[in-house]
Amino acid sequence: CADSPDGMSPSMAADSSVRTAGAHSPRGGPALSPEALHVSQIAFRNGDRDFLMLDKAHGKIIVFEHGSPTFSGAALTGENLADFLAPDAFSKTFAEQKGLKYKVTPAGRYTVSTGYDNAYGETLDVNEVQGVDWDIAIHKVWLGAPSEHRDARLRSPRDQDKHITYGCIDVDGSTMRQLLDRLPDEDETPIYILPED
């Protein structure tokens, strides 16, 4: 992503209460929600061993190495809780996407590749979600609108506080370094984005 209102922002080319995660990792890694545990089993059956998972409902990004979760960190996602992009999103520029209906982090299995943005540094760009002049990426938290309190939202234990971006996945600098260090040196790493519901 590039400048301004994070999330689904212009691409570089354009220069409730707390829910608890009840399931635990089978090998002592980070705790997984029941949904995350279920999807990790699907990933394993699909042949994915090294991948990322975004648990939107709980505001967590999880790294899996050799089929086991090894790291998790807080993540902010789209303000809209929908799991699908608006039907006209891909035909609109970032500036044309007005309103909550466009602020979505879509659910599904995608892949990410390492990228770079002048505002955020290294990014993990979602290859299958590229718009006219925007994309969805994992990047360091955008702090350009202090009234949104994104840094505090990342630290909040409340799941509902994690929904604020335009669609991108915001993480703190330490989490971003962990993601980049732990991912395999491949052009495309799978990411499973769990649906909100």
C-alpha positions as a printed NumPy array, in Angstrom:
array([[  0.   ,   0.   ,   0.   ],
       [  1.094,   3.54 ,  -0.295],
       [  0.238,   6.762,   1.418],
       [ -2.653,   8.088,   3.404],
       [ -5.687,   6.27 ,   4.652],
       [ -3.967,   2.942,   4.811],
       [ -5.537,  -0.205,   3.965],
       [ -6.724,  -0.38 ,   0.441],
       [ -4.593,   2.582,  -0.509],
       [ -3.051,   3.722,  -3.763],
       [ -0.393,   1.301,  -4.909],
       [  3.285,   2.145,  -5.176],
       [  2.858,   2.4  ,  -8.885],
       [  0.647,   5.399,  -8.22 ],
       [  3.062,   6.421,  -5.847],
       [-18.666,  -7.045,  21.246],
       [-16.578,  -8.105,  23.924],
       [-13.426, -10.103,  23.935],
       [-13.711, -13.528,  22.327],
       [-11.172, -15.991,  23.566],
       [ -9.217, -18.412,  21.451],
       [-10.01 , -21.731,  23.031],
       [ -7.902, -24.148,  21.015],
       [ -4.185, -24.548,  21.514],
       [ -1.473, -25.381,  19.069],
       [ -0.767, -29.111,  19.062],
       [  2.999, -28.492,  19.409],
       [  3.201, -25.697,  21.947],
       [  3.064, -22.762,  19.512],
       [  0.65 , -19.847,  19.744],
       [ -2.945, -20.603,  20.719],
       [ -5.366, -20.937,  17.835],
       [ -9.078, -20.27 ,  17.722],
       [-11.156, -23.337,  16.807],
       [-11.668, -21.804,  13.35 ],
       [ -7.934, -21.247,  12.865],
       [ -7.194, -24.811,  13.953],
       [ -9.774, -26.133,  11.462],
       [ -8.364, -24.058,   8.582],
       [ -4.795, -25.109,   9.447],
       [ -5.909, -28.71 ,   8.945],
       [ -7.39 , -27.77 ,   5.564],
       [ -4.113, -26.054,   4.622],
       [ -2.175, -29.17 ,   5.577],
       [ -4.466, -31.344,   3.422],
       [ -3.881, -28.877,   0.566],
       [ -0.14 , -29.44 ,   0.875],
       [  0.678, -26.067,   2.456],
       [  3.291, -26.3  ,   5.203],
       [  4.781, -22.779,   5.344],
       [  2.038, -20.173,   5.239],
       [  0.369, -17.244,   6.949],
       [ -3.083, -17.153,   8.445],
       [ -5.134, -14.09 ,   9.287],
       [ -7.809, -14.668,  11.914],
       [ -9.896, -11.556,  11.204],
       [-12.429, -12.203,  13.952],
       [ -9.702, -12.229,  16.601],
       [ -7.319,  -9.699,  15.052],
       [ -4.338, -12.06 ,  14.787],
       [ -1.834, -12.956,  12.105],
       [ -0.173, -16.34 ,  12.517],
       [  2.921, -17.843,  10.905],
       [  2.97 , -21.583,  10.209],
       [  6.32 , -23.264,   9.6  ],
       [  6.466, -26.926,   8.59 ],
       [  2.74 , -27.154,   9.34 ],
       [  2.896, -25.807,  12.907],
       [  2.099, -22.324,  14.222],
       [  5.311, -20.666,  15.406],
       [  4.403, -16.999,  15.838],
       [  1.337, -14.805,  16.169],
       [  0.888, -11.066,  16.434],
       [ -1.929,  -8.548,  16.551],
       [ -3.333,  -7.319,  13.242],
       [ -5.804,  -4.656,  12.187],
       [ -8.158,  -5.421,   9.291],
       [-10.879,  -3.749,   7.233],
       [-13.436,  -1.617,   9.02 ],
       [-16.223,  -3.42 ,   7.163],
       [-16.744,  -6.921,   8.566],
       [-17.753,  -8.297,   5.15 ],
       [-15.705, -11.145,   3.699],
       [-16.061, -10.189,   0.023],
       [-14.992,  -7.061,  -1.826],
       [-17.742,  -4.905,  -3.298],
       [-18.563,  -6.14 ,  -6.836],
       [-17.372,  -2.894,  -8.429],
       [-14.2  ,  -2.486,  -6.342],
       [-11.775,  -3.672,  -9.013],
       [-13.136,  -1.23 , -11.593],
       [-12.755,   1.813,  -9.326],
       [ -9.709,   3.817,  -8.398],
       [ -8.887,   4.221,  -4.735],
       [-10.275,   7.776,  -4.787],
       [-13.569,   6.544,  -6.249],
       [-14.114,   4.007,  -3.482],
       [-16.179,   6.033,  -1.052],
       [-17.851,   4.572,   1.992],
       [-17.71 ,   1.636,   4.34 ],
       [-18.647,  -0.947,   1.703],
       [-15.135,  -0.728,   0.219],
       [-13.199,  -1.111,   3.497],
       [-12.983,  -4.907,   3.365],
       [-10.238,  -7.444,   3.982],
       [-11.507, -10.296,   1.792],
       [-11.537, -13.863,   3.088],
       [-10.02 , -16.748,   1.166],
       [ -6.754, -18.394,   0.211],
       [ -4.35 , -16.019,  -1.485],
       [ -0.597, -15.648,  -1.869],
       [  1.729, -12.848,  -0.768],
       [  4.973, -11.568,  -2.248],
       [  7.507,  -9.215,  -0.738],
       [  7.172,  -5.622,  -1.893],
       [  8.311,  -2.179,  -0.859],
       [  6.511,   1.067,  -0.182],
       [  8.099,   4.45 ,   0.534],
       [  5.719,   5.076,   3.437],
       [  5.763,   1.613,   5.044],
       [  9.043,  -0.006,   4.034],
       [  8.862,  -3.72 ,   3.236],
       [  5.383,  -5.057,   2.614],
       [  3.738,  -8.387,   1.87 ],
       [  1.463,  -7.747,  -1.098],
       [ -1.58 ,  -9.933,  -1.7  ],
       [ -1.005, -10.992,  -5.306],
       [ -4.615, -11.748,  -6.195],
       [ -6.066,  -8.459,  -4.89 ],
       [ -4.692,  -5.717,  -7.137],
       [ -6.978,  -2.879,  -8.218],
       [ -6.675,  -0.036, -10.701],
       [ -4.276,   1.979,  -8.519],
       [ -4.531,   0.155,  -5.195],
       [ -3.715,  -3.161,  -3.618],
       [ -4.121,  -4.961,  -0.326],
       [ -0.968,  -5.675,   1.629],
       [  0.404,  -6.51 ,   5.047],
       [  2.436,  -3.562,   6.292],
       [  3.488,  -1.578,   9.339],
       [  0.587,   0.208,  10.99 ],
       [ -0.472,   3.496,   9.406],
       [ -0.501,   6.303,  11.964],
       [ -1.557,   9.16 ,   9.673],
       [ -4.919,   9.705,  11.392],
       [ -4.222,   9.981,  15.151],
       [ -7.954,  10.047,  15.931],
       [ -8.195,   6.39 ,  14.791],
       [ -5.795,   5.271,  17.567],
       [ -4.466,   2.415,  15.454],
       [ -1.439,   1.878,  17.686],
       [ -3.705,   1.501,  20.742],
       [ -6.093,  -0.732,  18.778],
       [ -3.229,  -3.109,  18.003],
       [ -2.529,  -3.469,  21.738],
       [ -6.197,  -3.747,  22.739],
       [ -7.449,  -7.141,  23.979],
       [-10.874,  -6.429,  22.434],
       [-11.46 ,  -8.193,  19.121],
       [-13.848,  -5.486,  17.944],
       [-11.07 ,  -2.867,  18.136],
       [ -9.146,  -4.602,  15.361],
       [-11.416,  -3.455,  12.494],
       [-10.347,  -0.014,  11.244],
       [ -8.337,  -0.197,   7.978],
       [ -9.348,   0.378,   4.386],
       [ -8.656,  -3.318,   3.754],
       [ -4.936,  -3.756,   4.311],
       [ -3.548,  -5.695,   7.251],
       [ -1.732,  -3.4  ,   9.686],
       [  0.82 ,  -4.843,  12.123],
       [  3.44 ,  -3.302,  14.392],
       [  7.081,  -3.096,  13.32 ],
       [  8.176,  -6.058,  15.438],
       [  5.472,  -8.303,  13.965],
       [  6.394,  -7.198,  10.439],
       [ 10.023,  -8.193,  11.055],
       [  8.925, -11.585,  12.39 ],
       [  6.767, -12.218,   9.323],
       [  9.562, -11.298,   6.924],
       [ 12.167, -13.329,   8.84 ],
       [ 10.035, -16.456,   9.137],
       [  8.599, -16.672,   5.632],
       [ 10.326, -18.938,   3.137],
       [ 12.361, -17.344,   0.348],
       [  9.689, -17.847,  -2.266],
       [  7.894, -15.523,  -4.64 ],
       [  4.486, -16.578,  -3.376],
       [  3.644, -17.654,   0.159],
       [  0.07 , -18.827,   0.862],
       [ -2.092, -16.777,   3.206],
       [ -5.401, -18.037,   4.52 ],
       [ -7.694, -15.168,   5.513],
       [-10.43 , -16.568,   7.719],
       [-13.938, -15.209,   7.254],
       [-15.342, -12.976,   9.953],
       [-18.359, -15.257,  10.361]])
